[in-house]
Coordinates of C-alpha atoms and ligand atoms in Angstrom, one line a residue:
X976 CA 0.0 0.0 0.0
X977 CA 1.1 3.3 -0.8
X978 CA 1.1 6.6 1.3
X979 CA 0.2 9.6 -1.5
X980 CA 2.0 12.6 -0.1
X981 CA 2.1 16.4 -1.9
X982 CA 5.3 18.1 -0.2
X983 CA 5.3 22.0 -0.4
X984 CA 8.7 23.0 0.7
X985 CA 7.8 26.7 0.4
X986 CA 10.3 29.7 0.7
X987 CA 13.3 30.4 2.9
X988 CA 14.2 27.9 5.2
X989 CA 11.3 25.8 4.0
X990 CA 13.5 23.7 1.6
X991 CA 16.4 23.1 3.3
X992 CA 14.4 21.6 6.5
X993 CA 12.1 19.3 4.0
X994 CA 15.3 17.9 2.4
X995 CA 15.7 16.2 5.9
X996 CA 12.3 15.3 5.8
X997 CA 12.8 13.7 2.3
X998 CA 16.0 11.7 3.2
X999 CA 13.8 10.5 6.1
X1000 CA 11.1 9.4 4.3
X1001 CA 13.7 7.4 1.8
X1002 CA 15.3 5.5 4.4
X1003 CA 11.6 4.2 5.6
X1004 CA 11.2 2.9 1.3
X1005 CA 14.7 1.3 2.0
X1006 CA 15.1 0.0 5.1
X1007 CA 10.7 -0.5 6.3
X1008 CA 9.7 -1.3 2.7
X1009 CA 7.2 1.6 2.9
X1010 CA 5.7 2.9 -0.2
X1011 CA 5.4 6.7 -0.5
X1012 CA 3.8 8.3 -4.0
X1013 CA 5.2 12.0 -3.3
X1014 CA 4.5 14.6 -5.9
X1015 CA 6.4 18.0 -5.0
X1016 CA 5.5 21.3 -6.1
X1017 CA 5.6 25.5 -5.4
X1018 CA 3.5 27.0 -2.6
X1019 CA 4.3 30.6 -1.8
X1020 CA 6.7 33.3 -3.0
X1021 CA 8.0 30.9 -5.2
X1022 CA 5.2 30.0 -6.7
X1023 CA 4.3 33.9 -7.3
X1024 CA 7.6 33.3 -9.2
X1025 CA 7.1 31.1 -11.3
X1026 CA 3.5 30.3 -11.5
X1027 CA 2.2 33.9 -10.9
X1028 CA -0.2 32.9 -8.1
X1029 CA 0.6 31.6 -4.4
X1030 CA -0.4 28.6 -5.2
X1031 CA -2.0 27.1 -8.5
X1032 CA -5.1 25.2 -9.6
X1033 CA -3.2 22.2 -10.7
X1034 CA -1.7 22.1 -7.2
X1035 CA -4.7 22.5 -5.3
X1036 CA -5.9 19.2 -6.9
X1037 CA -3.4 17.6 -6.3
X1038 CA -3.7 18.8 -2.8
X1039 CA -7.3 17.7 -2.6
X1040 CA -6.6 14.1 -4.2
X1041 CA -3.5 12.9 -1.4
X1042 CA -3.6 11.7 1.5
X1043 CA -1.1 14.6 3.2
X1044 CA 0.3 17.6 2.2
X1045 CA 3.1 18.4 4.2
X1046 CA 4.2 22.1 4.1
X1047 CA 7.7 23.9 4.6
X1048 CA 7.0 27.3 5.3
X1049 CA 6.1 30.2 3.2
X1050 CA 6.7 33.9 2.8
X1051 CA 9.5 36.4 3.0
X1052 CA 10.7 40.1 1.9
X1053 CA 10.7 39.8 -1.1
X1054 CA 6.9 39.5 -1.6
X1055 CA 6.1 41.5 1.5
X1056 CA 5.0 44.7 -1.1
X1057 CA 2.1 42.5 -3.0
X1058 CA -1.3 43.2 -2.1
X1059 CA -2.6 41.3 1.1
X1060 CA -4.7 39.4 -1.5
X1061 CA -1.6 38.3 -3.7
X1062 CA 0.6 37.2 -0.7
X1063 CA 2.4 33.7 -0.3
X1064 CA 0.3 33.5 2.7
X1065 CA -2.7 32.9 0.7
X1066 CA -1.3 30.4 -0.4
X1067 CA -1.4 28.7 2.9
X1068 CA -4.8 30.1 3.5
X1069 CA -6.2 28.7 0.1
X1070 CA -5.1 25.7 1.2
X1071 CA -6.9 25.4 4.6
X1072 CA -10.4 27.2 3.0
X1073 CA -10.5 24.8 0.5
X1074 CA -9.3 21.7 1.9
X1075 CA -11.7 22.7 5.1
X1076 CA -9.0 22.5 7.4
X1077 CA -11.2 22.9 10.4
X1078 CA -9.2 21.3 13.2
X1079 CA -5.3 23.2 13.8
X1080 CA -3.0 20.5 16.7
X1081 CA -0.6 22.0 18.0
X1082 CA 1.8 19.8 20.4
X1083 CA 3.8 21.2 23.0
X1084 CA 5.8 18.9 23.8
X1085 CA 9.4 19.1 26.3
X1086 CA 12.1 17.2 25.4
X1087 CA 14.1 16.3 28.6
X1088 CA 17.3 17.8 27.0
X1089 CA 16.0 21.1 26.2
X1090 CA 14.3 21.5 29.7
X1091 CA 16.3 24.2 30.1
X1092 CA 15.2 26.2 27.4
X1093 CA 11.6 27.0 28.6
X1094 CA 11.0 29.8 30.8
X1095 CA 9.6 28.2 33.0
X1096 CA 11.1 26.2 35.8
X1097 CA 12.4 22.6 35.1
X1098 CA 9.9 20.9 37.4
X1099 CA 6.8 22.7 35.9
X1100 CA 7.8 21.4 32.1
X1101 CA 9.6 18.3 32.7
X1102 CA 7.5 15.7 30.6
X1103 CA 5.1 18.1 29.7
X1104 CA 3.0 16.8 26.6
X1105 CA -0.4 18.7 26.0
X1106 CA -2.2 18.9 22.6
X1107 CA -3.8 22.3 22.1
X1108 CA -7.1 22.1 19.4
X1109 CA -7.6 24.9 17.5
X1110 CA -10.7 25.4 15.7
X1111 CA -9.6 27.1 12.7
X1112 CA -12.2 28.1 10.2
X1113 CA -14.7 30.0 12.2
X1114 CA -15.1 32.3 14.9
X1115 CA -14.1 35.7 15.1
X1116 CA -11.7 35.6 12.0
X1117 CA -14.1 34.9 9.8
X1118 CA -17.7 36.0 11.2
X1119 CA -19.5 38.6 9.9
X1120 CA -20.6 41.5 10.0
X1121 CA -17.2 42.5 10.1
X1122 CA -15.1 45.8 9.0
X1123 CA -14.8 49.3 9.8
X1124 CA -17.3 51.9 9.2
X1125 CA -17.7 55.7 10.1
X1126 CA -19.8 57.1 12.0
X1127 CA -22.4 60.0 12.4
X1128 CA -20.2 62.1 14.2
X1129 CA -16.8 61.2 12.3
X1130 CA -15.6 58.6 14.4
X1131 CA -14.5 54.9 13.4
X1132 CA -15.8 52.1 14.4
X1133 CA -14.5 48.2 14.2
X1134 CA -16.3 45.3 14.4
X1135 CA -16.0 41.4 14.1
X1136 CA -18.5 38.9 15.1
X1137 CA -17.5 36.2 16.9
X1138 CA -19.7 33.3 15.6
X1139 CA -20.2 29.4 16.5
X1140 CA -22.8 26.9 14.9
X1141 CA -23.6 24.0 16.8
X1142 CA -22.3 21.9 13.9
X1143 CA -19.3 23.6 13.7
X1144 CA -18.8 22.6 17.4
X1145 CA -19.9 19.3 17.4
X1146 CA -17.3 18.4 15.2
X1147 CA -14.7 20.1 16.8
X1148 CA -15.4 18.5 19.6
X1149 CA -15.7 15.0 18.4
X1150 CA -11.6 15.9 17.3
X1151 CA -10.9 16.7 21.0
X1152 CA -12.8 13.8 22.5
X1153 CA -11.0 11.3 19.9
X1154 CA -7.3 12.6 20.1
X1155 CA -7.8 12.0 24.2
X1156 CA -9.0 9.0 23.9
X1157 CA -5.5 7.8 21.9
X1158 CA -3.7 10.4 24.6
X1159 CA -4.4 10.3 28.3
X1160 CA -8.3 10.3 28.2
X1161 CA -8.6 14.0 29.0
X1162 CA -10.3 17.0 27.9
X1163 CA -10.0 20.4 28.9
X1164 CA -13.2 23.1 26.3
X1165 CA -12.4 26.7 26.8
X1166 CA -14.5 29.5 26.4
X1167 CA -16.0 32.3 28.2
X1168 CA -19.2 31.2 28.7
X1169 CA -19.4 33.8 31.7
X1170 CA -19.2 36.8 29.1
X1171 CA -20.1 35.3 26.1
X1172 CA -23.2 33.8 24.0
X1173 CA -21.0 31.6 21.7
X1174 CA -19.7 30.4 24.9
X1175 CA -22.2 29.9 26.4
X1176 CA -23.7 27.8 23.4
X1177 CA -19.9 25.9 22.7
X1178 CA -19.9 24.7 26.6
X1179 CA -23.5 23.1 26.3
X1180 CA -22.6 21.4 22.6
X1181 CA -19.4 19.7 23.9
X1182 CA -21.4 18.6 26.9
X1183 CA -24.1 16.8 24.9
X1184 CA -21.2 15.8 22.5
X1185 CA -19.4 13.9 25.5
X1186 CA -22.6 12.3 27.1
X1187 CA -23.8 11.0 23.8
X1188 CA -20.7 9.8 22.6
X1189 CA -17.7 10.1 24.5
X1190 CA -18.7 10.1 28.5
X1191 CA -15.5 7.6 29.1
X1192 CA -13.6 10.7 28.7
X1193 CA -12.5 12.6 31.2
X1194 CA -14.5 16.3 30.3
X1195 CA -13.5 19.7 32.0
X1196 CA -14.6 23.3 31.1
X1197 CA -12.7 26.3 31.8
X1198 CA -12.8 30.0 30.8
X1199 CA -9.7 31.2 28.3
X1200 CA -8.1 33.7 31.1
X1201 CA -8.1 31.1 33.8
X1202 CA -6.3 28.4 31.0
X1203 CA -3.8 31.1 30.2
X1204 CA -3.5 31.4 33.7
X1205 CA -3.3 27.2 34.3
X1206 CA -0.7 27.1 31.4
X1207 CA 2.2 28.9 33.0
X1208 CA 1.3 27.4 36.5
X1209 CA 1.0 24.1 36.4
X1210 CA 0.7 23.2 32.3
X1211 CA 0.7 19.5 33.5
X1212 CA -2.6 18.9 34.3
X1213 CA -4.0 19.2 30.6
X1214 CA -3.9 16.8 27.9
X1215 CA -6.2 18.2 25.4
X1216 CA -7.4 21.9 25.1
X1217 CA -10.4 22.3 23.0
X1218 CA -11.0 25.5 22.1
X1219 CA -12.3 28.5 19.5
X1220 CA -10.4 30.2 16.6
X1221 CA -9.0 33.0 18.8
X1222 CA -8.8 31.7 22.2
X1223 CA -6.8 28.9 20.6
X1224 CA -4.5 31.3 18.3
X1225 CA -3.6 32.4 21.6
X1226 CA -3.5 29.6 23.9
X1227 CA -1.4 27.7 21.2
X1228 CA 1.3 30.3 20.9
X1229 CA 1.4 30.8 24.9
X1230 CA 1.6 26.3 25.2
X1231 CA 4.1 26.9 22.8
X1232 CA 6.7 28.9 24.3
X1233 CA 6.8 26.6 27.5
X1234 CA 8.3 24.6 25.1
X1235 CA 11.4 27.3 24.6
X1236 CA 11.8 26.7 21.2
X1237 CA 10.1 27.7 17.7
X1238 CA 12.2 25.0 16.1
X1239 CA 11.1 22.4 17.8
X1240 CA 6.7 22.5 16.8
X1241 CA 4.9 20.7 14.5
X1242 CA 1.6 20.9 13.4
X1243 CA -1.3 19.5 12.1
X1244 CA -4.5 20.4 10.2
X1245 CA -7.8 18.5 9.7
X1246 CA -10.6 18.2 7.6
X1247 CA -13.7 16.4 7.9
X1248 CA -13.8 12.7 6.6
X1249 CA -15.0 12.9 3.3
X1250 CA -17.4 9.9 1.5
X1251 CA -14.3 8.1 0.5
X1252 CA -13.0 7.7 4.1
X1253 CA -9.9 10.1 3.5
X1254 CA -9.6 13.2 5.9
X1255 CA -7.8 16.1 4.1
X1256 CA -4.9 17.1 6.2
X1257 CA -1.8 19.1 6.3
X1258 CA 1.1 19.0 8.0
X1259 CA 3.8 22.1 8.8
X1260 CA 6.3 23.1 11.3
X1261 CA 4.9 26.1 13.3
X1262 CA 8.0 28.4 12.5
X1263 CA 7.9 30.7 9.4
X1264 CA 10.4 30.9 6.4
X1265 CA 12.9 32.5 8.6
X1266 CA 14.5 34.8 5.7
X1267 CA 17.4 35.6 8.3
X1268 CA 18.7 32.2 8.3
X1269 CA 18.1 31.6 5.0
X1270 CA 20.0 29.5 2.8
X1271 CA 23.0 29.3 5.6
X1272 CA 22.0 25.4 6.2
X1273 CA 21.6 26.5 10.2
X1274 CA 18.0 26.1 10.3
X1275 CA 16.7 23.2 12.8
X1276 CA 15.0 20.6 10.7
X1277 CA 13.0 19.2 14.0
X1278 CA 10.1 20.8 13.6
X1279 CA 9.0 19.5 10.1
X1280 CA 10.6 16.2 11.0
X1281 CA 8.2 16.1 13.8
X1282 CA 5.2 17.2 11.7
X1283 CA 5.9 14.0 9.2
X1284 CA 5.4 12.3 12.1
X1285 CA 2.3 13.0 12.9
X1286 CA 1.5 12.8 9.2
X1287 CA 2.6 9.3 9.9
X1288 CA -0.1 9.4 13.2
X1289 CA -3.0 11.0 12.4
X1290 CA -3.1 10.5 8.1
X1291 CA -0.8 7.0 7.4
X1292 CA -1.9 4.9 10.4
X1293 CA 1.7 4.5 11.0
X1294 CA 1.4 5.1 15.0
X1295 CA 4.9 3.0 15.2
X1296 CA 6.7 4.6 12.9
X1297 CA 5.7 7.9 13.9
X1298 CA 6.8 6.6 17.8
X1299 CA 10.5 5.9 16.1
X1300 CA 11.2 9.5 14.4
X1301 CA 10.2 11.0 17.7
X1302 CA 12.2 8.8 19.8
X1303 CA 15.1 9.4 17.2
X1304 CA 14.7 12.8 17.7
X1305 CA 14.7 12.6 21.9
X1306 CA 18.2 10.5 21.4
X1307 CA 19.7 13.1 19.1
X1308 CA 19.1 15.8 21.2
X1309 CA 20.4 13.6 24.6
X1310 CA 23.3 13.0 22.6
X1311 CA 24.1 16.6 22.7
X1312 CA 23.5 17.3 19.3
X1313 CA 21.9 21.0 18.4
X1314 CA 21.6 23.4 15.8
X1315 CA 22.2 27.1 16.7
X1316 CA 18.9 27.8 18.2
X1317 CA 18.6 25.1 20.4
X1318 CA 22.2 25.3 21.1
X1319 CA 23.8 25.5 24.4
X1320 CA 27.3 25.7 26.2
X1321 CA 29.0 22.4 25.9
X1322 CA 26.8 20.9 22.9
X1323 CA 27.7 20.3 19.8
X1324 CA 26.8 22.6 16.9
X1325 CA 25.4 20.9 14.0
X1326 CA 24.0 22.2 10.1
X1327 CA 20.8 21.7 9.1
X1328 CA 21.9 18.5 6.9
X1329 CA 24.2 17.1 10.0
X1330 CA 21.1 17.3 12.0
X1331 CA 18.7 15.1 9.3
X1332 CA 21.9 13.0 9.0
X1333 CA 21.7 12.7 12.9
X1334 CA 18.2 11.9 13.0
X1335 CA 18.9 8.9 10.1
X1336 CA 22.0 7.2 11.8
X1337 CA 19.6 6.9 15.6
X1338 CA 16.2 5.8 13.5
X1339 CA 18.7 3.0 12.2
X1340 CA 19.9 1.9 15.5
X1341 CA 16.4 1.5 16.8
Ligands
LIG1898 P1 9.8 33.0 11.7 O1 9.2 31.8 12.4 O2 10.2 32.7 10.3 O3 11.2 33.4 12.5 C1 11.2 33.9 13.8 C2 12.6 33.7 14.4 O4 12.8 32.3 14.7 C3 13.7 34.1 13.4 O5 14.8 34.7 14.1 C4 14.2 32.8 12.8 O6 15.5 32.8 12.4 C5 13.9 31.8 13.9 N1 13.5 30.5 13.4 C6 12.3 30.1 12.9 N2 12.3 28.9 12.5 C7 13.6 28.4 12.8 C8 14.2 27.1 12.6 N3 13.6 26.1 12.1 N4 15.5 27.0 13.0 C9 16.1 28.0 13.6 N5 15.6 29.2 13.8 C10 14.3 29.4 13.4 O7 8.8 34.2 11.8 P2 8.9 35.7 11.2 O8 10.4 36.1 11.2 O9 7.9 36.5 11.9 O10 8.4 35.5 9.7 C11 9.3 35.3 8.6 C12 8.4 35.0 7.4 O11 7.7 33.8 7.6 C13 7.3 36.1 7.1 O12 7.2 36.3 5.7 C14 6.1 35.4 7.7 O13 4.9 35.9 7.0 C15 6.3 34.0 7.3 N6 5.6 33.0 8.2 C16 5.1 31.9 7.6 C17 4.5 31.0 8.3 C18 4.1 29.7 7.6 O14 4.5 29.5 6.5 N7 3.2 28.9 8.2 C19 4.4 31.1 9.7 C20 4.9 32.2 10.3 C21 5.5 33.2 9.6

């Protein structure tokens, strides 16, 4: 059986940390006899380039027809003057409209070896692993009526809607309750119901979701300040944050940094299961094209090594082979082994390449 995969290495660093993700998935044809059909093409500035759009038709059905995309990262300087509608972020964002990439899992997750590099204190972090759900297509990003009108008496005024349907939290919800149940069997919704109507409605849908269906999951509600609060306290009680569009753009980024390292994230981003049985997904690091570090092979390849393995996970049923590239990735970095952003005194500075070679030579020894 073959695993159809569209890779979109993107701009900047984007290519140079999915060549390590390419050599990786080689060594699983040669050595694991797996079968990958990858078709590789331009997303982003580049495509601007060369195609004249962020990203085309043609690759947007190819995007549509595999079973992952898996994306580098997109955007840089050099395109930062195009309209906001002509960006190589909309590139990104085409991708997750039309794909109906509803679901955005973001892992924080702390290696023992870069403990040190939260801000937190060791014990607070030490074995953290939370999964922070992100619903990603509704919400106050996208509800309407939105924009900025004038008033009467000359002055502005802004609005966004923030927006839920019950459908659209249903199956949200139903993402949460599943991933816990593969995880530690626990669930933490945020929102503010106390202030808010679409709270109010989102806690009573993921109640009835988790009495009809999923009551041998552990189900807790909490309001977004008290989980930001929770987060930098004691970010070891969760194991899976549900929450909306916004409270989860900010949630994710603040789980994030107890991690200490931009380098370090993956991602992952769902659709709904479609009459064939295939959910669309994508797969990125969290980090940007870094156009500072560009082409200097110093960029840390972790982060989009880690997101093919939850390609592996969560699109490949491959839950063993996805446990290998991370456990890899835990014995390169105890080995001492860093590139310069994860670097510290005493460790050894590697290249971008040394680091995917690194990864190769421990995935061998498993
Ligand atoms: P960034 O994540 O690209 O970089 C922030 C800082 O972190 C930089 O100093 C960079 O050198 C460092 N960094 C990031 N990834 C790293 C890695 N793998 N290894 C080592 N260091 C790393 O964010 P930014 O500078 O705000 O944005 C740069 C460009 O990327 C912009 O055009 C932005 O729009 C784009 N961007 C794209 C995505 C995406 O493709 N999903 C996400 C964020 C930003």
């Amino acid at each position: 059986m073959s695993h159809s995969l569209l890779i979109l290495a993107g701009d900047g660093i984007g290519p140079e940390v999915m060549q390590q993700v390419i050599r990786l998935l080689g060594w699983f044809e040669r050595k694991r006899g797996l079968k990958f059909d990858i078709t590789e093409a331009l997303c982003g500035g580049s495509a601007i380039d060369v195609e004249g759009a962020p990203i085309s038709d043609a690759t947007m059905k190819i995007a549509a027809s595999v079973d992952a995309v898996l994306l580098g990262a997109v955007g840089g300087p050099r395109w930062d003057s195009l309209a906001f509608d002509q960006k190589p972020e909309r590139g990104l964002l085409r991708l997750r409209k039309e794909l109906g990439l509803f679901a955005n899992l973001r892992p924080a997750m702390v290696f023992e070896a870069l403990v040190d590099a939260s801000s937190l204190k060791p014990d607070l972090v030490r074995g953290l692993d939370i999964m922070i759900l992100r619903e990603l297509t509704g919400g106050v990003y996208f509800g309407e009526p939105r924009g900025i009108t004038t008033l009467p008496d000359g002055q502005k005024r802004g609005v966004n809607t923030q927006v839920y349907t019950t459908r659209e939290i249903e199956r949200i919800a139903r993402v949460g309750f599943e991933l816990a149940a593969k995880r530690n069997g626990k669930v933490h919704s945020v929102e503010k119901a106390n202030v808010m109507e679409s709270g109010v409605l989102w806690r009573e849908v993921v109640t009835q979701v988790h009495q009809a269906e999923f009551s041998h999951i552990e189900l807790q509600h909490m309001y977004a300040d008290n989980c930001a609060m929770q987060l930098v306290r004691n970010p070891k009680q969760f194991d899976v944050i549900v929450t909306d569009n916004l409270f989860g753009d900010l949630l994710s980024d603040c789980a994030a940094m107890l991690t200490g390292s931009l380098g370090m994230l993956p991602s992952a981003s769902l659709g709904a299961v479609g009459p064939n049985g295939k959910r669309p997904a994508m797969y990125e690091p969290v980090h940007g094209s870094a156009p500072d570090i560009a082409g200097r092979n110093i960029a840390n390849p972790l982060a989009t090594i880690l997101s093919l393995a939850m390609a592996f996970r969560l699109s490949f049923n491959l839950p063993e082979e996805a446990r290998q590239i991370e456990e890899a990735v835990k014995r390169v970095l105890d080995s001492g082994i860093r590139t310069a952003d994860i670097y510290s005194d005493g460790m050894a500075k590697v290249s971008t390449s040394t680091m995917g070679e690194a990864v190769l030579r421990e995935i061998d020894r498993l």
